mmCIF file of C-alpha atoms in Angstrom:
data_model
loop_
_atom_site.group_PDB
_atom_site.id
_atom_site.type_symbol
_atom_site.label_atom_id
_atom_site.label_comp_id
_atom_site.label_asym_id
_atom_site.label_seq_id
_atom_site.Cartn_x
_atom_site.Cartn_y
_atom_site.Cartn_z
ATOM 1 C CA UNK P 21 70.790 -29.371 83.637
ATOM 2 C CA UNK P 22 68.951 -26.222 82.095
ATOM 3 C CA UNK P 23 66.364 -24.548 84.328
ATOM 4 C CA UNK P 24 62.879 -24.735 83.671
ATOM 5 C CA UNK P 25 61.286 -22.339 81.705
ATOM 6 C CA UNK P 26 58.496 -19.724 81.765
ATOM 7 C CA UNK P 27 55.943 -22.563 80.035
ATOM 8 C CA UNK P 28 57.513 -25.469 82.544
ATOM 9 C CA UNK P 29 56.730 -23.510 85.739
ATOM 10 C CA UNK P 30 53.762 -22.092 84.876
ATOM 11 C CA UNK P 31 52.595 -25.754 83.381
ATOM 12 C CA UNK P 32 50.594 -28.079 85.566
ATOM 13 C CA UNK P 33 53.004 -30.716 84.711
ATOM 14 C CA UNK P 34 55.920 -32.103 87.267
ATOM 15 C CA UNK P 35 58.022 -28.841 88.058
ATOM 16 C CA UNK P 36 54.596 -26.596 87.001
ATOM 17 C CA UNK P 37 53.285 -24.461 89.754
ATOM 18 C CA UNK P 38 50.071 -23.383 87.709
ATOM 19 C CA UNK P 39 47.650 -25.030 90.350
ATOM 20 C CA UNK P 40 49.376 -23.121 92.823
ATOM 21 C CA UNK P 41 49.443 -20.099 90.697
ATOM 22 C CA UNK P 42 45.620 -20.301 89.603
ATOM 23 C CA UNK P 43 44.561 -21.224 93.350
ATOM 24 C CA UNK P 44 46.285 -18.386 94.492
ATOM 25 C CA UNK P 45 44.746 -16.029 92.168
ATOM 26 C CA UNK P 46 41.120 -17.570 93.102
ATOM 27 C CA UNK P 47 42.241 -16.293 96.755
ATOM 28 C CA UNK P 48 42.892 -12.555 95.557
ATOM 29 C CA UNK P 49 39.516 -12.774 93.275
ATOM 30 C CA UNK P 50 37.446 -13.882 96.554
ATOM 31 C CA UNK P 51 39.622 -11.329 98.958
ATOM 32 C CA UNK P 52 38.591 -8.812 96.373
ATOM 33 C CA UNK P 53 35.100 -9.366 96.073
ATOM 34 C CA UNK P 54 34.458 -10.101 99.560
ATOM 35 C CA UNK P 55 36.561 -6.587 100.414
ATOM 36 C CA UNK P 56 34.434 -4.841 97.265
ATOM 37 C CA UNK P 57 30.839 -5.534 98.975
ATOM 38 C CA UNK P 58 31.922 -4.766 102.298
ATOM 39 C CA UNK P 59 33.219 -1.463 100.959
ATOM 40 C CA UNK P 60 29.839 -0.899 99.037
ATOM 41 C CA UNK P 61 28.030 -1.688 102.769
ATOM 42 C CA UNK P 62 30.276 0.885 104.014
ATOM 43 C CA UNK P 63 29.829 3.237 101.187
ATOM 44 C CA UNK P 64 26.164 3.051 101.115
ATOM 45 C CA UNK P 65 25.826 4.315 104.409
ATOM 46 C CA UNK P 66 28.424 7.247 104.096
ATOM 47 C CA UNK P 67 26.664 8.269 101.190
ATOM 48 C CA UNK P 68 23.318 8.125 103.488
ATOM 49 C CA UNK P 69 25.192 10.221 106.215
ATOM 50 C CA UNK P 70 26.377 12.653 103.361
ATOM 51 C CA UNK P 71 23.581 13.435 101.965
ATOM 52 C CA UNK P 72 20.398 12.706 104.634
ATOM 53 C CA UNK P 73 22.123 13.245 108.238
ATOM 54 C CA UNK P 74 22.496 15.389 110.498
ATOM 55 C CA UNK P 75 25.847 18.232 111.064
ATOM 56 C CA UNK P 76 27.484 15.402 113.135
ATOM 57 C CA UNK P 77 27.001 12.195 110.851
ATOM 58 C CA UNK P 78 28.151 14.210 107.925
ATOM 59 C CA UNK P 79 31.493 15.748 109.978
ATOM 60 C CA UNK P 80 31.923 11.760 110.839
ATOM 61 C CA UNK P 81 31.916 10.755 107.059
ATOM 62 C CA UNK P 82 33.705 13.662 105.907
ATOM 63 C CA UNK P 83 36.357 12.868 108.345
ATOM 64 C CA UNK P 84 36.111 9.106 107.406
ATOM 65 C CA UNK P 85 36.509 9.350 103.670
ATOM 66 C CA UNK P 86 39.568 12.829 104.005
ATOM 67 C CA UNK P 87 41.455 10.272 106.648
ATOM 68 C CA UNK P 88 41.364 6.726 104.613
ATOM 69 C CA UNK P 89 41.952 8.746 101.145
ATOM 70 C CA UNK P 90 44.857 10.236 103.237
ATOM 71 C CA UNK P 91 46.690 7.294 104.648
ATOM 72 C CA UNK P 92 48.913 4.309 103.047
ATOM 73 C CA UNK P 93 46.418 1.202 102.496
ATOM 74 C CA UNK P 94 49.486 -0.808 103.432
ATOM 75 C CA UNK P 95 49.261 0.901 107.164
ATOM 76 C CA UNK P 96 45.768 0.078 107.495
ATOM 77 C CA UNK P 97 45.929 -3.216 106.480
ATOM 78 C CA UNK P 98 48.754 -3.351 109.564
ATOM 79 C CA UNK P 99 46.454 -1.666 111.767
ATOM 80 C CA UNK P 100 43.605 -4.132 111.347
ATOM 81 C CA UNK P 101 45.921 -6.988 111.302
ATOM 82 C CA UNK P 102 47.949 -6.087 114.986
ATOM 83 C CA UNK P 103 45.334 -3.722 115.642
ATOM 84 C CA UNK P 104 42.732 -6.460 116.555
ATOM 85 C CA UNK P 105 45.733 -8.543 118.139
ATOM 86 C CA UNK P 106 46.067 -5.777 120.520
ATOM 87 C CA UNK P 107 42.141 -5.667 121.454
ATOM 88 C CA UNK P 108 41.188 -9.547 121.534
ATOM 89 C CA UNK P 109 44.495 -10.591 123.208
ATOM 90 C CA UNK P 110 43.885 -9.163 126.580
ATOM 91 C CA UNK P 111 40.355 -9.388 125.834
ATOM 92 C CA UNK P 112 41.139 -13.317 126.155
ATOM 93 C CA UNK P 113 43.143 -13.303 129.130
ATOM 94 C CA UNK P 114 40.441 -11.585 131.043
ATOM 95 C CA UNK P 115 38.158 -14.686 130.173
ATOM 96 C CA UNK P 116 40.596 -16.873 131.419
ATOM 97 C CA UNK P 117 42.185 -18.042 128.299
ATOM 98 C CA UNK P 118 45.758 -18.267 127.374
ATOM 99 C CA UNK P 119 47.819 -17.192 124.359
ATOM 100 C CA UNK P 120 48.025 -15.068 121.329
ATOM 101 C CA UNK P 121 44.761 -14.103 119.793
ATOM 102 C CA UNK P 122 43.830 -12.187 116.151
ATOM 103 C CA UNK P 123 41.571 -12.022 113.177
ATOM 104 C CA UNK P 124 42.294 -15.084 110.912
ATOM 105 C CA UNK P 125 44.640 -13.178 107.590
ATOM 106 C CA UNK P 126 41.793 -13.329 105.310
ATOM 107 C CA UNK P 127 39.098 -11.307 107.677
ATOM 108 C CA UNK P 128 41.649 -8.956 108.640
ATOM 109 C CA UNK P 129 42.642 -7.847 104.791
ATOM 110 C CA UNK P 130 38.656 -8.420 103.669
ATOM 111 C CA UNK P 131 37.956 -5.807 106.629
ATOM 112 C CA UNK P 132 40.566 -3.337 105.634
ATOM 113 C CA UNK P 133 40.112 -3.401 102.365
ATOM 114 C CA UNK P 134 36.785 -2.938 102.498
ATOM 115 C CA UNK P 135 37.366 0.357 104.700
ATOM 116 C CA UNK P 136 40.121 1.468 102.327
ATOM 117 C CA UNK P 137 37.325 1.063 99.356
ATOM 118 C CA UNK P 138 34.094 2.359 101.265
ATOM 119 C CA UNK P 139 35.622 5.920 101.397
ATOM 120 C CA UNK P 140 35.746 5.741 97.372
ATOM 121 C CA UNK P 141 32.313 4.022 97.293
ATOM 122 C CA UNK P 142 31.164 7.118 99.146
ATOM 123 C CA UNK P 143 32.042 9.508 97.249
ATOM 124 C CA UNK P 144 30.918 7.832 94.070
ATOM 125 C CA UNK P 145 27.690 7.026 95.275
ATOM 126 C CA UNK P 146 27.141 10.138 96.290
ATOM 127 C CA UNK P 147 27.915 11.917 93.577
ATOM 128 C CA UNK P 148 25.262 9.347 91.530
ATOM 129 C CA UNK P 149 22.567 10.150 94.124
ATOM 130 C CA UNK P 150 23.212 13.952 93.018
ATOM 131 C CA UNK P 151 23.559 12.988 89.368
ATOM 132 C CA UNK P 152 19.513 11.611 89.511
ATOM 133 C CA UNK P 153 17.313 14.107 88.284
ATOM 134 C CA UNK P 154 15.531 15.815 90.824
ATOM 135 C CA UNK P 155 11.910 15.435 88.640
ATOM 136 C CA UNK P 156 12.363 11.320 89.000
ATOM 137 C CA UNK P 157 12.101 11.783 93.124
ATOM 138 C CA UNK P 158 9.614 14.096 92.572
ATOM 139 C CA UNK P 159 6.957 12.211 90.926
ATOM 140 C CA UNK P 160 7.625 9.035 92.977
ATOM 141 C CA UNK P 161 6.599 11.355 95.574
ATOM 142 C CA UNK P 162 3.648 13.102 93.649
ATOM 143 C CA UNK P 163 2.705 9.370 93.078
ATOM 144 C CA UNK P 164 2.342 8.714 96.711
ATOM 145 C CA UNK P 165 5.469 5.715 96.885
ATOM 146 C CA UNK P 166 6.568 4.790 99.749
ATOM 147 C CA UNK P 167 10.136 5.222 101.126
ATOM 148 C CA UNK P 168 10.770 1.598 100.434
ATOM 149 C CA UNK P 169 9.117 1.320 97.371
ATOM 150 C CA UNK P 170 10.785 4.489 96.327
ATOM 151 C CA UNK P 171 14.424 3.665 97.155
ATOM 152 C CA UNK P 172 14.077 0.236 95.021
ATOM 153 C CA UNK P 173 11.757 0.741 92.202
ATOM 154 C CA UNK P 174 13.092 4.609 91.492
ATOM 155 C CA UNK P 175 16.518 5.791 93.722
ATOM 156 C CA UNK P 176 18.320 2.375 93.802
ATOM 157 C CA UNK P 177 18.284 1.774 90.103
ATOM 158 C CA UNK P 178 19.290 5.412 88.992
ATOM 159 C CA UNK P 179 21.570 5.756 91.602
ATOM 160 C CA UNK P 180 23.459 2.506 90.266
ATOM 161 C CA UNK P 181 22.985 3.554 86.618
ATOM 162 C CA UNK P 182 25.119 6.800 87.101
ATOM 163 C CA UNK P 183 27.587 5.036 89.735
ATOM 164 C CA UNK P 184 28.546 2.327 87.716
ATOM 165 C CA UNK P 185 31.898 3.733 85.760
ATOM 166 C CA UNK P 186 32.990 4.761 89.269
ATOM 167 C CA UNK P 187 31.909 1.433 91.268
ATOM 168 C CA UNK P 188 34.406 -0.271 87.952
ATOM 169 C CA UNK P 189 37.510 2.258 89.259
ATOM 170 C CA UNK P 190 36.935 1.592 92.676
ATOM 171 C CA UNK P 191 37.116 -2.601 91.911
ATOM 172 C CA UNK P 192 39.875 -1.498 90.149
ATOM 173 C CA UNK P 193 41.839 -0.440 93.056
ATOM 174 C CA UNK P 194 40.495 -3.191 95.473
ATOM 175 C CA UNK P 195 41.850 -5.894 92.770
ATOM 176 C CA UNK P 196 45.576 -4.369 93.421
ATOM 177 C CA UNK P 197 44.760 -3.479 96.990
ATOM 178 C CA UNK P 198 44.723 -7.376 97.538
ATOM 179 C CA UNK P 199 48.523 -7.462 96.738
ATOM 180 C CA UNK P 200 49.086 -5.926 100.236
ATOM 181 C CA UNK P 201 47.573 -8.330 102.159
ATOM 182 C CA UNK P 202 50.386 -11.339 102.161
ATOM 183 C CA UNK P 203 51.444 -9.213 105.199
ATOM 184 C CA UNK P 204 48.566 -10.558 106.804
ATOM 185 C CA UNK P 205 49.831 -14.777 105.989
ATOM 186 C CA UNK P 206 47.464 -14.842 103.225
ATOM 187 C CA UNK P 207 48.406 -16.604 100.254
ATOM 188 C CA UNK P 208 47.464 -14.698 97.343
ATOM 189 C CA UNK P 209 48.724 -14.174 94.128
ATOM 190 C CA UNK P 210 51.387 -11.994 94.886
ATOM 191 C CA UNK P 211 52.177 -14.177 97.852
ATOM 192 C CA UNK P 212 52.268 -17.308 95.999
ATOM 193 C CA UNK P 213 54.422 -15.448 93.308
ATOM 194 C CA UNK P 214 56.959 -14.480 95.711
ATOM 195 C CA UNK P 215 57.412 -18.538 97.107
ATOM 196 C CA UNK P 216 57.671 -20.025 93.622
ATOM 197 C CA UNK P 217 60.234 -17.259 93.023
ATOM 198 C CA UNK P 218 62.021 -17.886 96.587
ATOM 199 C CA UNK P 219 61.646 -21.793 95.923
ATOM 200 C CA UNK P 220 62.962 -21.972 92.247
ATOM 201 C CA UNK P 221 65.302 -18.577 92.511
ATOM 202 C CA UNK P 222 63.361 -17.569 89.000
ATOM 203 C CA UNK P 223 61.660 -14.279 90.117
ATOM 204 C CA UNK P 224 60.598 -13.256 86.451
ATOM 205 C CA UNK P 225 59.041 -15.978 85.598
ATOM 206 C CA UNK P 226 56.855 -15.790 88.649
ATOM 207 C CA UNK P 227 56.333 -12.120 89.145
ATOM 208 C CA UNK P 228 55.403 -12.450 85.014
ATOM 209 C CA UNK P 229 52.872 -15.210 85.431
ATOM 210 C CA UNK P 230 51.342 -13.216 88.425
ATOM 211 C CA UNK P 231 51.184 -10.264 85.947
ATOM 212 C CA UNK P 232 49.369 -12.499 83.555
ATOM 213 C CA UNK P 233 46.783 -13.667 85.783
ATOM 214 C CA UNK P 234 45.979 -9.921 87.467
ATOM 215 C CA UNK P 235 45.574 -8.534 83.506
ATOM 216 C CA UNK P 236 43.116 -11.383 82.910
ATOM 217 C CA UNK P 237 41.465 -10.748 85.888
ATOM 218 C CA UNK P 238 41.364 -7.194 85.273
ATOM 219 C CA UNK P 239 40.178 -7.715 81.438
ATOM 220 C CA UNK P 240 37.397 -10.073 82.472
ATOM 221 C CA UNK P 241 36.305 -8.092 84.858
ATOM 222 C CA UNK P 242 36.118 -4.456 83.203
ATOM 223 C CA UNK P 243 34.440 -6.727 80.284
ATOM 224 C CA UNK P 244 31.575 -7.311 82.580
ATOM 225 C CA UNK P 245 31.145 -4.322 83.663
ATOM 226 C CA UNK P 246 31.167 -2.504 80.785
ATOM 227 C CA UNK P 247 28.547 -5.103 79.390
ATOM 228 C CA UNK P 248 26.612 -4.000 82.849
ATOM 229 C CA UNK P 249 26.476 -0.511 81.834
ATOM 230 C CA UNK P 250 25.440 -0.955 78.020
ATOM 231 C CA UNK P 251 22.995 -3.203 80.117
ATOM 232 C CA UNK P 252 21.860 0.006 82.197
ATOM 233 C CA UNK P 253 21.887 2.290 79.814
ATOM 234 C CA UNK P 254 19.407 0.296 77.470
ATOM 235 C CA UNK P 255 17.033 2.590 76.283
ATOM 236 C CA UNK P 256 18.949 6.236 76.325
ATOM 237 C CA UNK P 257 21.253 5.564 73.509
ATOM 238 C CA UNK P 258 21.130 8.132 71.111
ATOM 239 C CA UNK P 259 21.356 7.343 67.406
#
């Protein structure tokens, strides 16, 4: 009896894992997202600190974004992963309970992905708060706006307009980042890839398919982005 082939196992028919497959990469698209706004949180405020605080809130996010550029996203993954192990296992025996204790898989790889991420949402943000020119601040100012008002109807929007190409690298890298996080038990693409391969001893066919699905995600993905900075850019197009 032949094996199945690449269209069989990637079918939805009898010996087709392409539910699996697809569910799997809805996992990495959610992990990715969900690590992607917690790394613009993140970024947001190191930008802030940056730019706006004081000598010892910018040493802190200098030191934050040189030491997470610096070191493996696979190890930090590990670190939030046993790391919080570590703190909420004895933090459970001291309240009387019993057992092993960690962040669920997914929380743990949202979390340190979305570390890994905020030190490059940092730096791009920051560099698009520099990018605004100084004469738009100054007549929200001249104009009497308030902070609030200022940050949304003037900063916010500028600030995004110039850190757009950089926010698309950075979801870039969070989209593969998610690839590190089967460590965790997390079924994601990659994950999923690696049990259909294990299950039907056809590795190509499943590391192939899992190629597939991260290039589509990847091409949708940088298609809507670049469609949100043509969006952004409305108006200073030069013939």
């Amino acid at each position: 009896m032949n094996p199945p082939g690449f269209l069989d196992l990637m079918g939805f028919g009898p010996q087709g894992w392409g539910a699996a497959m697809l569910l799997a990469a809805l996992v990495t698209l959610a992990v990715a997202l969900s690590g992607f706004l917690v790394g613009l949180a993140i970024g947001a405020l190191g930008a802030w600190a940056k730019l706006g605080g004081g000598r010892l809130l910018r040493t802190l996010a200098d030191a934050y974004t040189t030491m997470l550029r610096g070191i493996p996203e696979l190890l930090v993954i590990y670190l939030f992963y046993f790391g919080s192990s570590a703190i909420l296992t004895p933090l459970a025996h001291l309240l009387g309970a019993g057992g092993f204790f960690s962040l669920p898989g997914f929380l743990a790889g949202t979390l340190a992905v979305g570390v890994i991420c905020g030190a490059y949402h940092t730096e791009v943000l920051r560099g698009a708060f520099r990018a605004v020119p100084a004469g738009e601040i100054e007549a929200a100012l001249a104009a009497g706006m308030p902070r609030l008002l200022r940050l949304r109807r003037i900063v916010a929007p500028l600030v995004l307009r110039h850190a757009l190409p950089g926010l698309g690298n950075v979801w870039q890298i969070v989209l593969k980042d998610t690839a590190l996080i089967s460590v965790t038990g997390v079924v994601e693409l990659m994950r999923q890839a690696q049990i259909g391969a294990g299950s039907t001893r056809q590795p190509f066919s499943f590391f192939l398919g899992a190629a597939i699905l991260y290039l589509v995600i990847s091409s949708l993905s940088g298609w809507g982005l670049r469609r949100a900075e043509r969006h952004a850019l409305r108006g200073l197009r030069r013939g």
